[in-house]
DNA sequence: TAATTATTTGGCATTATAACCAAATCGCCA
DNA sequence: TGGCGATTTGGTTATAATGCCAAATAATTA
């Protein structure tokens, strides 16, 4: 693989890896309707605040979300709504795999 | 997060995690035009065959690719072409982040 | 200023990934 | 059947990711 191609797929993988976690996907999903502060997300997720904060940092570093400070809170919003279009595709993969494991052959 | 929602996002994350690697994305991209045998992919990637084989196993377990044995070779094909639609979205994220790091402020 | 709420950061233990080599299989054909 | 090319599997080691706790920072208000 030539260096340029290598770099391209490394960049792609970095963003996709940032989404590759249940909690972070949940955050993306939640932010698709509206922005949320860390405290709201923490309540919804039910993990330690520090854990949620680190997940948000991962999403932010990848450019998937952005944050805005207002008062004592920090609100996160979804910067790339197009990632949502991916959910449907992935769920079709999941359904297809489920069908097979139930005995469906081809 | 309730158990059902948890399960949903865990399933989504499992598939996305399977794509979250430069080599595996490269494979998906290669398979988008046509099927390839392990030996072809190995040549294109330039890693050890065993490494490539394991990456393919990850993609297959997630339902992203399927394989078919013909003769002494095993051909892999892309089962879910919709994942390709994601590449454009992710690359727009990458460009956007690049613009910012070059000094673009809002 | 002290107390309070919101968020991030550092540290640490646990678990998961990735890559290579070597060895085991699998299929094909002389 | 013996051997060869193709592929997977096992083992090992190095690196990265995750989650919690505790502590640090920041903004708010009494």
PDB file of C-alpha atoms (C1' of nucleotides) in Angstrom:
ATOM      1  CA  UNK A   1       0.000   0.000   0.000  1.00  0.00           C
ATOM      2  CA  UNK A   2       1.535   3.313  -0.997  1.00  0.00           C
ATOM      3  CA  UNK A   3       2.089   5.987   1.669  1.00  0.00           C
ATOM      4  CA  UNK A   4      -0.648   8.260   0.396  1.00  0.00           C
ATOM      5  CA  UNK A   5      -3.270   5.544   0.454  1.00  0.00           C
ATOM      6  CA  UNK A   6      -1.993   4.450   3.827  1.00  0.00           C
ATOM      7  CA  UNK A   7      -2.423   7.970   5.182  1.00  0.00           C
ATOM      8  CA  UNK A   8      -5.914   8.229   3.758  1.00  0.00           C
ATOM      9  CA  UNK A   9      -7.136   5.097   5.456  1.00  0.00           C
ATOM     10  CA  UNK A  10      -5.391   5.940   8.702  1.00  0.00           C
ATOM     11  CA  UNK A  11      -7.276   9.211   8.803  1.00  0.00           C
ATOM     12  CA  UNK A  12     -10.552   7.457   8.025  1.00  0.00           C
ATOM     13  CA  UNK A  13      -9.889   4.829  10.678  1.00  0.00           C
ATOM     14  CA  UNK A  14      -9.133   7.464  13.294  1.00  0.00           C
ATOM     15  CA  UNK A  15     -12.585   8.991  12.903  1.00  0.00           C
ATOM     16  CA  UNK A  16     -14.366   5.662  12.747  1.00  0.00           C
ATOM     17  CA  UNK A  17     -12.487   4.400  15.773  1.00  0.00           C
ATOM     18  CA  UNK A  18     -13.711   7.419  17.663  1.00  0.00           C
ATOM     19  CA  UNK A  19     -17.251   6.206  17.104  1.00  0.00           C
ATOM     20  CA  UNK A  20     -16.533   2.565  17.805  1.00  0.00           C
ATOM     21  CA  UNK A  21     -17.899   2.432  21.324  1.00  0.00           C
ATOM     22  CA  UNK A  22     -21.460   1.921  22.577  1.00  0.00           C
ATOM     23  CA  UNK A  23     -21.376   4.938  24.845  1.00  0.00           C
ATOM     24  CA  UNK A  24     -20.032   7.214  22.173  1.00  0.00           C
ATOM     25  CA  UNK A  25     -22.604   6.043  19.658  1.00  0.00           C
ATOM     26  CA  UNK A  26     -25.277   6.680  22.216  1.00  0.00           C
ATOM     27  CA  UNK A  27     -23.958  10.202  22.640  1.00  0.00           C
ATOM     28  CA  UNK A  28     -24.000  10.773  18.888  1.00  0.00           C
ATOM     29  CA  UNK A  29     -27.565   9.529  18.786  1.00  0.00           C
ATOM     30  CA  UNK A  30     -28.625  11.760  21.653  1.00  0.00           C
ATOM     31  CA  UNK A  31     -26.993  14.801  20.116  1.00  0.00           C
ATOM     32  CA  UNK A  32     -28.763  14.223  16.834  1.00  0.00           C
ATOM     33  CA  UNK A  33     -31.919  15.817  18.174  1.00  0.00           C
ATOM     34  CA  UNK A  34     -30.337  18.597  20.196  1.00  0.00           C
ATOM     35  CA  UNK A  35     -27.317  19.679  22.162  1.00  0.00           C
ATOM     36  CA  UNK A  36     -26.742  18.351  25.677  1.00  0.00           C
ATOM     37  CA  UNK A  37     -24.531  19.300  28.574  1.00  0.00           C
ATOM     38  CA  UNK A  38     -22.151  16.799  30.143  1.00  0.00           C
ATOM     39  CA  UNK A  39     -24.378  16.455  33.162  1.00  0.00           C
ATOM     40  CA  UNK A  40     -27.398  15.492  31.062  1.00  0.00           C
ATOM     41  CA  UNK A  41     -25.399  12.936  29.127  1.00  0.00           C
ATOM     42  CA  UNK A  42     -23.946  11.555  32.330  1.00  0.00           C
ATOM     43  CA  UNK A  43     -27.434  11.054  33.740  1.00  0.00           C
ATOM     44  CA  UNK A  44     -28.598   9.343  30.568  1.00  0.00           C
ATOM     45  CA  UNK A  45     -25.577   7.075  30.370  1.00  0.00           C
ATOM     46  CA  UNK A  46     -25.250   6.192  34.001  1.00  0.00           C
ATOM     47  CA  UNK A  47     -21.455   6.022  34.199  1.00  0.00           C
ATOM     48  CA  UNK A  48     -18.952   8.095  36.123  1.00  0.00           C
ATOM     49  CA  UNK A  49     -18.757  11.723  34.976  1.00  0.00           C
ATOM     50  CA  UNK A  50     -15.071  11.376  34.317  1.00  0.00           C
ATOM     51  CA  UNK A  51     -15.736   8.452  32.032  1.00  0.00           C
ATOM     52  CA  UNK A  52     -18.326  10.392  30.074  1.00  0.00           C
ATOM     53  CA  UNK A  53     -16.021  13.368  29.857  1.00  0.00           C
ATOM     54  CA  UNK A  54     -13.293  11.229  28.342  1.00  0.00           C
ATOM     55  CA  UNK A  55     -15.654   9.762  25.790  1.00  0.00           C
ATOM     56  CA  UNK A  56     -16.685  13.270  24.796  1.00  0.00           C
ATOM     57  CA  UNK A  57     -13.040  14.256  24.458  1.00  0.00           C
ATOM     58  CA  UNK A  58     -12.520  11.380  22.034  1.00  0.00           C
ATOM     59  CA  UNK A  59     -15.475  12.453  19.902  1.00  0.00           C
ATOM     60  CA  UNK A  60     -14.334  16.050  19.958  1.00  0.00           C
ATOM     61  CA  UNK A  61     -10.752  15.244  19.003  1.00  0.00           C
ATOM     62  CA  UNK A  62     -12.088  13.376  15.990  1.00  0.00           C
ATOM     63  CA  UNK A  63     -14.201  16.352  14.954  1.00  0.00           C
ATOM     64  CA  UNK A  64     -17.480  14.529  15.405  1.00  0.00           C
ATOM     65  CA  UNK A  65     -18.821  16.839  18.076  1.00  0.00           C
ATOM     66  CA  UNK A  66     -18.100  20.381  19.190  1.00  0.00           C
ATOM     67  CA  UNK A  67     -18.619  22.000  22.564  1.00  0.00           C
ATOM     68  CA  UNK A  68     -19.718  25.382  23.746  1.00  0.00           C
ATOM     69  CA  UNK A  69     -19.458  26.731  27.260  1.00  0.00           C
ATOM     70  CA  UNK A  70     -22.441  28.600  28.582  1.00  0.00           C
ATOM     71  CA  UNK A  71     -22.517  29.515  32.226  1.00  0.00           C
ATOM     72  CA  UNK A  72     -21.090  26.737  34.307  1.00  0.00           C
ATOM     73  CA  UNK A  73     -22.061  24.096  31.796  1.00  0.00           C
ATOM     74  CA  UNK A  74     -20.513  22.817  28.633  1.00  0.00           C
ATOM     75  CA  UNK A  75     -22.890  21.880  25.857  1.00  0.00           C
ATOM     76  CA  UNK A  76     -21.941  19.366  23.227  1.00  0.00           C
ATOM     77  CA  UNK A  77     -23.463  19.287  19.782  1.00  0.00           C
ATOM     78  CA  UNK A  78     -23.199  17.009  16.786  1.00  0.00           C
ATOM     79  CA  UNK A  79     -21.007  18.515  14.153  1.00  0.00           C
ATOM     80  CA  UNK A  80     -21.397  15.856  11.512  1.00  0.00           C
ATOM     81  CA  UNK A  81     -25.014  14.734  11.284  1.00  0.00           C
ATOM     82  CA  UNK A  82     -24.141  12.630   8.262  1.00  0.00           C
ATOM     83  CA  UNK A  83     -22.765   9.991  10.605  1.00  0.00           C
ATOM     84  CA  UNK A  84     -26.349   9.186  11.488  1.00  0.00           C
ATOM     85  CA  UNK A  85     -26.989   7.901   7.996  1.00  0.00           C
ATOM     86  CA  UNK A  86     -24.585   5.179   8.884  1.00  0.00           C
ATOM     87  CA  UNK A  87     -26.677   3.741  11.665  1.00  0.00           C
ATOM     88  CA  UNK A  88     -29.286   2.372   9.293  1.00  0.00           C
ATOM     89  CA  UNK A  89     -26.666   0.691   7.180  1.00  0.00           C
ATOM     90  CA  UNK A  90     -25.017  -0.923  10.168  1.00  0.00           C
ATOM     91  CA  UNK A  91     -28.323  -2.114  11.543  1.00  0.00           C
ATOM     92  CA  UNK A  92     -29.084  -3.792   8.243  1.00  0.00           C
ATOM     93  CA  UNK A  93     -25.778  -5.653   8.616  1.00  0.00           C
ATOM     94  CA  UNK A  94     -26.805  -6.699  12.102  1.00  0.00           C
ATOM     95  CA  UNK A  95     -30.194  -7.941  10.983  1.00  0.00           C
ATOM     96  CA  UNK A  96     -28.664  -9.856   8.142  1.00  0.00           C
ATOM     97  CA  UNK A  97     -26.214 -11.567  10.473  1.00  0.00           C
ATOM     98  CA  UNK A  98     -29.019 -12.348  12.905  1.00  0.00           C
ATOM     99  CA  UNK A  99     -31.060 -13.965  10.159  1.00  0.00           C
ATOM    100  CA  UNK A 100     -28.173 -16.214   9.273  1.00  0.00           C
ATOM    101  CA  UNK A 101     -27.431 -17.351  12.777  1.00  0.00           C
ATOM    102  CA  UNK A 102     -31.050 -18.424  13.011  1.00  0.00           C
ATOM    103  CA  UNK A 103     -30.459 -20.976  10.339  1.00  0.00           C
ATOM    104  CA  UNK A 104     -31.046 -18.970   7.219  1.00  0.00           C
ATOM    105  CA  UNK A 105     -28.553 -20.187   4.636  1.00  0.00           C
ATOM    106  CA  UNK A 106     -27.892 -17.809   1.743  1.00  0.00           C
TER     107      UNK A 106
ATOM    108  CA  UNK B   1     -29.273   3.673  29.827  1.00  0.00           C
ATOM    109  CA  UNK B   2     -31.843   0.901  29.721  1.00  0.00           C
ATOM    110  CA  UNK B   3     -30.736  -2.641  28.769  1.00  0.00           C
ATOM    111  CA  UNK B   4     -32.441  -2.598  25.398  1.00  0.00           C
ATOM    112  CA  UNK B   5     -30.797   0.639  24.320  1.00  0.00           C
ATOM    113  CA  UNK B   6     -27.522  -0.628  25.706  1.00  0.00           C
ATOM    114  CA  UNK B   7     -27.793  -3.781  23.616  1.00  0.00           C
ATOM    115  CA  UNK B   8     -28.618  -1.784  20.511  1.00  0.00           C
ATOM    116  CA  UNK B   9     -25.572   0.400  20.750  1.00  0.00           C
ATOM    117  CA  UNK B  10     -23.336  -2.494  21.684  1.00  0.00           C
ATOM    118  CA  UNK B  11     -24.376  -4.248  18.487  1.00  0.00           C
ATOM    119  CA  UNK B  12     -23.797  -1.100  16.456  1.00  0.00           C
ATOM    120  CA  UNK B  13     -20.403  -0.574  18.060  1.00  0.00           C
ATOM    121  CA  UNK B  14     -19.358  -4.148  17.333  1.00  0.00           C
ATOM    122  CA  UNK B  15     -19.838  -3.619  13.600  1.00  0.00           C
ATOM    123  CA  UNK B  16     -18.253  -0.194  13.559  1.00  0.00           C
ATOM    124  CA  UNK B  17     -15.306  -1.429  15.600  1.00  0.00           C
ATOM    125  CA  UNK B  18     -14.752  -4.096  12.982  1.00  0.00           C
ATOM    126  CA  UNK B  19     -14.173  -1.328  10.446  1.00  0.00           C
ATOM    127  CA  UNK B  20     -12.053   0.850  12.696  1.00  0.00           C
ATOM    128  CA  UNK B  21      -8.678  -0.072  11.289  1.00  0.00           C
ATOM    129  CA  UNK B  22      -6.809   1.298   8.269  1.00  0.00           C
ATOM    130  CA  UNK B  23      -6.150  -2.117   6.790  1.00  0.00           C
ATOM    131  CA  UNK B  24      -9.734  -3.251   7.163  1.00  0.00           C
ATOM    132  CA  UNK B  25     -11.033  -0.048   5.585  1.00  0.00           C
ATOM    133  CA  UNK B  26      -8.647  -0.567   2.730  1.00  0.00           C
ATOM    134  CA  UNK B  27     -10.031  -4.063   2.275  1.00  0.00           C
ATOM    135  CA  UNK B  28     -13.587  -2.756   2.240  1.00  0.00           C
ATOM    136  CA  UNK B  29     -12.583  -0.194  -0.335  1.00  0.00           C
ATOM    137  CA  UNK B  30     -10.867  -2.783  -2.513  1.00  0.00           C
ATOM    138  CA  UNK B  31     -13.805  -5.137  -2.329  1.00  0.00           C
ATOM    139  CA  UNK B  32     -16.182  -2.405  -3.400  1.00  0.00           C
ATOM    140  CA  UNK B  33     -15.212  -2.866  -7.029  1.00  0.00           C
ATOM    141  CA  UNK B  34     -14.895  -6.638  -7.044  1.00  0.00           C
ATOM    142  CA  UNK B  35     -14.099  -9.701  -5.013  1.00  0.00           C
ATOM    143  CA  UNK B  36     -10.504 -10.552  -4.155  1.00  0.00           C
ATOM    144  CA  UNK B  37      -8.706 -13.587  -2.844  1.00  0.00           C
ATOM    145  CA  UNK B  38      -6.589 -13.423   0.302  1.00  0.00           C
ATOM    146  CA  UNK B  39      -3.408 -13.574  -1.752  1.00  0.00           C
ATOM    147  CA  UNK B  40      -4.388 -10.530  -3.827  1.00  0.00           C
ATOM    148  CA  UNK B  41      -5.271  -8.545  -0.740  1.00  0.00           C
ATOM    149  CA  UNK B  42      -2.060  -9.583   0.937  1.00  0.00           C
ATOM    150  CA  UNK B  43      -0.046  -8.300  -2.012  1.00  0.00           C
ATOM    151  CA  UNK B  44      -1.923  -5.022  -2.049  1.00  0.00           C
ATOM    152  CA  UNK B  45      -1.565  -4.495   1.691  1.00  0.00           C
ATOM    153  CA  UNK B  46       1.996  -5.631   2.120  1.00  0.00           C
ATOM    154  CA  UNK B  47       1.663  -7.248   5.530  1.00  0.00           C
ATOM    155  CA  UNK B  48       2.073 -10.831   6.649  1.00  0.00           C
ATOM    156  CA  UNK B  49      -0.582 -13.182   5.268  1.00  0.00           C
ATOM    157  CA  UNK B  50      -1.556 -14.218   8.757  1.00  0.00           C
ATOM    158  CA  UNK B  51      -2.176 -10.595   9.648  1.00  0.00           C
ATOM    159  CA  UNK B  52      -4.391 -10.087   6.621  1.00  0.00           C
ATOM    160  CA  UNK B  53      -6.244 -13.295   7.335  1.00  0.00           C
ATOM    161  CA  UNK B  54      -7.045 -12.126  10.836  1.00  0.00           C
ATOM    162  CA  UNK B  55      -8.312  -8.786   9.603  1.00  0.00           C
ATOM    163  CA  UNK B  56     -10.566 -10.606   7.166  1.00  0.00           C
ATOM    164  CA  UNK B  57     -11.849 -12.792   9.969  1.00  0.00           C
ATOM    165  CA  UNK B  58     -12.806  -9.680  11.918  1.00  0.00           C
ATOM    166  CA  UNK B  59     -14.721  -8.240   8.964  1.00  0.00           C
ATOM    167  CA  UNK B  60     -16.428 -11.541   8.339  1.00  0.00           C
ATOM    168  CA  UNK B  61     -17.462 -12.044  11.940  1.00  0.00           C
ATOM    169  CA  UNK B  62     -19.100  -8.631  11.829  1.00  0.00           C
ATOM    170  CA  UNK B  63     -21.011  -9.532   8.682  1.00  0.00           C
ATOM    171  CA  UNK B  64     -19.311  -6.891   6.577  1.00  0.00           C
ATOM    172  CA  UNK B  65     -17.754  -9.327   4.126  1.00  0.00           C
ATOM    173  CA  UNK B  66     -18.443 -12.890   3.074  1.00  0.00           C
ATOM    174  CA  UNK B  67     -16.110 -15.457   1.627  1.00  0.00           C
ATOM    175  CA  UNK B  68     -16.414 -18.114  -0.973  1.00  0.00           C
ATOM    176  CA  UNK B  69     -13.949 -20.868  -1.608  1.00  0.00           C
ATOM    177  CA  UNK B  70     -13.154 -21.642  -5.232  1.00  0.00           C
ATOM    178  CA  UNK B  71     -10.328 -23.998  -6.005  1.00  0.00           C
ATOM    179  CA  UNK B  72      -7.531 -23.518  -3.583  1.00  0.00           C
ATOM    180  CA  UNK B  73      -8.358 -19.867  -3.049  1.00  0.00           C
ATOM    181  CA  UNK B  74     -10.828 -18.070  -0.857  1.00  0.00           C
ATOM    182  CA  UNK B  75     -12.494 -15.039  -2.346  1.00  0.00           C
ATOM    183  CA  UNK B  76     -13.848 -12.288  -0.155  1.00  0.00           C
ATOM    184  CA  UNK B  77     -16.627  -9.982  -1.230  1.00  0.00           C
ATOM    185  CA  UNK B  78     -18.302  -6.950   0.268  1.00  0.00           C
ATOM    186  CA  UNK B  79     -21.638  -7.861   1.711  1.00  0.00           C
ATOM    187  CA  UNK B  80     -22.741  -4.426   2.754  1.00  0.00           C
ATOM    188  CA  UNK B  81     -21.884  -1.878   0.091  1.00  0.00           C
ATOM    189  CA  UNK B  82     -23.760   0.765   2.045  1.00  0.00           C
ATOM    190  CA  UNK B  83     -20.752   1.139   4.301  1.00  0.00           C
ATOM    191  CA  UNK B  84     -19.065   2.913   1.421  1.00  0.00           C
ATOM    192  CA  UNK B  85     -21.482   5.796   1.686  1.00  0.00           C
ATOM    193  CA  UNK B  86     -19.894   6.455   5.013  1.00  0.00           C
ATOM    194  CA  UNK B  87     -16.471   7.195   3.610  1.00  0.00           C
ATOM    195  CA  UNK B  88     -17.557  10.488   2.098  1.00  0.00           C
ATOM    196  CA  UNK B  89     -19.112  11.595   5.344  1.00  0.00           C
ATOM    197  CA  UNK B  90     -16.018  10.758   7.341  1.00  0.00           C
ATOM    198  CA  UNK B  91     -13.766  12.499   4.864  1.00  0.00           C
ATOM    199  CA  UNK B  92     -15.829  15.637   5.205  1.00  0.00           C
ATOM    200  CA  UNK B  93     -15.199  15.459   8.947  1.00  0.00           C
ATOM    201  CA  UNK B  94     -11.494  15.116   8.282  1.00  0.00           C
ATOM    202  CA  UNK B  95     -11.411  18.090   5.930  1.00  0.00           C
ATOM    203  CA  UNK B  96     -13.326  20.192   8.377  1.00  0.00           C
ATOM    204  CA  UNK B  97     -10.891  19.373  11.167  1.00  0.00           C
ATOM    205  CA  UNK B  98      -7.955  20.085   8.870  1.00  0.00           C
ATOM    206  CA  UNK B  99      -9.350  23.508   8.005  1.00  0.00           C
ATOM    207  CA  UNK B 100      -9.583  24.383  11.669  1.00  0.00           C
ATOM    208  CA  UNK B 101      -6.104  23.312  12.586  1.00  0.00           C
ATOM    209  CA  UNK B 102      -4.867  25.618   9.847  1.00  0.00           C
ATOM    210  CA  UNK B 103      -6.159  28.576  11.766  1.00  0.00           C
ATOM    211  CA  UNK B 104      -9.741  28.731  10.611  1.00  0.00           C
ATOM    212  CA  UNK B 105     -11.760  29.914  13.619  1.00  0.00           C
ATOM    213  CA  UNK B 106     -15.477  29.455  13.170  1.00  0.00           C
TER     214      UNK B 106
ATOM    215  C1'  DT C   1     -14.397  34.435  50.431  1.00  0.00           C
ATOM    216  C1'  DA C   2     -16.425  29.873  51.250  1.00  0.00           C
ATOM    217  C1'  DA C   3     -19.323  26.588  49.563  1.00  0.00           C
ATOM    218  C1'  DT C   4     -21.377  24.455  45.496  1.00  0.00           C
ATOM    219  C1'  DT C   5     -21.963  22.648  40.986  1.00  0.00           C
ATOM    220  C1'  DA C   6     -19.893  21.319  36.508  1.00  0.00           C
ATOM    221  C1'  DT C   7     -16.171  19.471  34.035  1.00  0.00           C
ATOM    222  C1'  DT C   8     -11.575  17.861  33.045  1.00  0.00           C
ATOM    223  C1'  DT C   9      -7.172  15.565  34.172  1.00  0.00           C
ATOM    224  C1'  DG C  10      -3.918  12.215  36.290  1.00  0.00           C
ATOM    225  C1'  DG C  11      -3.156   7.745  37.854  1.00  0.00           C
ATOM    226  C1'  DC C  12      -3.774   2.939  37.913  1.00  0.00           C
ATOM    227  C1'  DA C  13      -5.521  -1.737  37.088  1.00  0.00           C
ATOM    228  C1'  DT C  14      -7.809  -4.453  33.710  1.00  0.00           C
ATOM    229  C1'  DT C  15      -8.786  -5.969  29.290  1.00  0.00           C
ATOM    230  C1'  DA C  16      -8.559  -5.811  24.326  1.00  0.00           C
ATOM    231  C1'  DT C  17      -5.860  -5.163  19.788  1.00  0.00           C
ATOM    232  C1'  DA C  18      -2.312  -5.859  16.554  1.00  0.00           C
ATOM    233  C1'  DA C  19       1.615  -7.803  14.309  1.00  0.00           C
ATOM    234  C1'  DC C  20       4.818 -11.214  13.478  1.00  0.00           C
ATOM    235  C1'  DC C  21       6.559 -16.039  13.321  1.00  0.00           C
ATOM    236  C1'  DA C  22       5.796 -20.855  13.350  1.00  0.00           C
ATOM    237  C1'  DA C  23       2.883 -24.577  12.826  1.00  0.00           C
ATOM    238  C1'  DA C  24      -1.378 -26.704  11.335  1.00  0.00           C
ATOM    239  C1'  DT C  25      -5.029 -27.277   7.553  1.00  0.00           C
ATOM    240  C1'  DC C  26      -7.067 -27.465   3.237  1.00  0.00           C
ATOM    241  C1'  DG C  27      -7.417 -28.390  -1.659  1.00  0.00           C
ATOM    242  C1'  DC C  28      -5.308 -29.747  -5.871  1.00  0.00           C
ATOM    243  C1'  DC C  29      -2.577 -32.360  -8.952  1.00  0.00           C
ATOM    244  C1'  DA C  30       1.458 -34.975 -10.583  1.00  0.00           C
TER     245       DA C  30
ATOM    246  C1'  DT D   1       0.251 -40.513  -1.752  1.00  0.00           C
ATOM    247  C1'  DG D   2       3.610 -36.600  -1.551  1.00  0.00           C
ATOM    248  C1'  DG D   3       4.212 -32.073  -2.116  1.00  0.00           C
ATOM    249  C1'  DC D   4       2.897 -27.266  -3.097  1.00  0.00           C
ATOM    250  C1'  DG D   5       0.329 -23.067  -2.844  1.00  0.00           C
ATOM    251  C1'  DA D   6      -3.298 -20.850  -0.121  1.00  0.00           C
ATOM    252  C1'  DT D   7      -5.241 -19.874   4.223  1.00  0.00           C
ATOM    253  C1'  DT D   8      -6.073 -20.154   9.087  1.00  0.00           C
ATOM    254  C1'  DT D   9      -4.700 -20.823  13.935  1.00  0.00           C
ATOM    255  C1'  DG D  10      -1.746 -20.629  18.094  1.00  0.00           C
ATOM    256  C1'  DG D  11       1.576 -18.243  20.677  1.00  0.00           C
ATOM    257  C1'  DT D  12       3.979 -14.228  22.174  1.00  0.00           C
ATOM    258  C1'  DT D  13       4.870  -9.570  22.876  1.00  0.00           C
ATOM    259  C1'  DA D  14       3.960  -4.710  22.569  1.00  0.00           C
ATOM    260  C1'  DT D  15       0.705  -1.131  22.536  1.00  0.00           C
ATOM    261  C1'  DA D  16      -3.787   1.019  23.161  1.00  0.00           C
ATOM    262  C1'  DA D  17      -8.369   1.505  25.222  1.00  0.00           C
ATOM    263  C1'  DT D  18     -11.577   1.550  29.214  1.00  0.00           C
ATOM    264  C1'  DG D  19     -13.380   2.697  33.706  1.00  0.00           C
ATOM    265  C1'  DC D  20     -13.185   4.198  38.170  1.00  0.00           C
ATOM    266  C1'  DC D  21     -11.344   7.109  41.945  1.00  0.00           C
ATOM    267  C1'  DA D  22      -9.228  11.167  43.539  1.00  0.00           C
ATOM    268  C1'  DA D  23      -7.676  15.607  42.709  1.00  0.00           C
ATOM    269  C1'  DA D  24      -7.468  19.894  40.001  1.00  0.00           C
ATOM    270  C1'  DT D  25     -10.029  23.793  37.535  1.00  0.00           C
ATOM    271  C1'  DA D  26     -13.745  26.830  36.531  1.00  0.00           C
ATOM    272  C1'  DA D  27     -17.884  29.355  37.100  1.00  0.00           C
ATOM    273  C1'  DT D  28     -21.809  30.674  40.490  1.00  0.00           C
ATOM    274  C1'  DT D  29     -23.818  32.163  44.311  1.00  0.00           C
ATOM    275  C1'  DA D  30     -24.552  32.915  49.174  1.00  0.00           C
TER     276       DA D  30
END
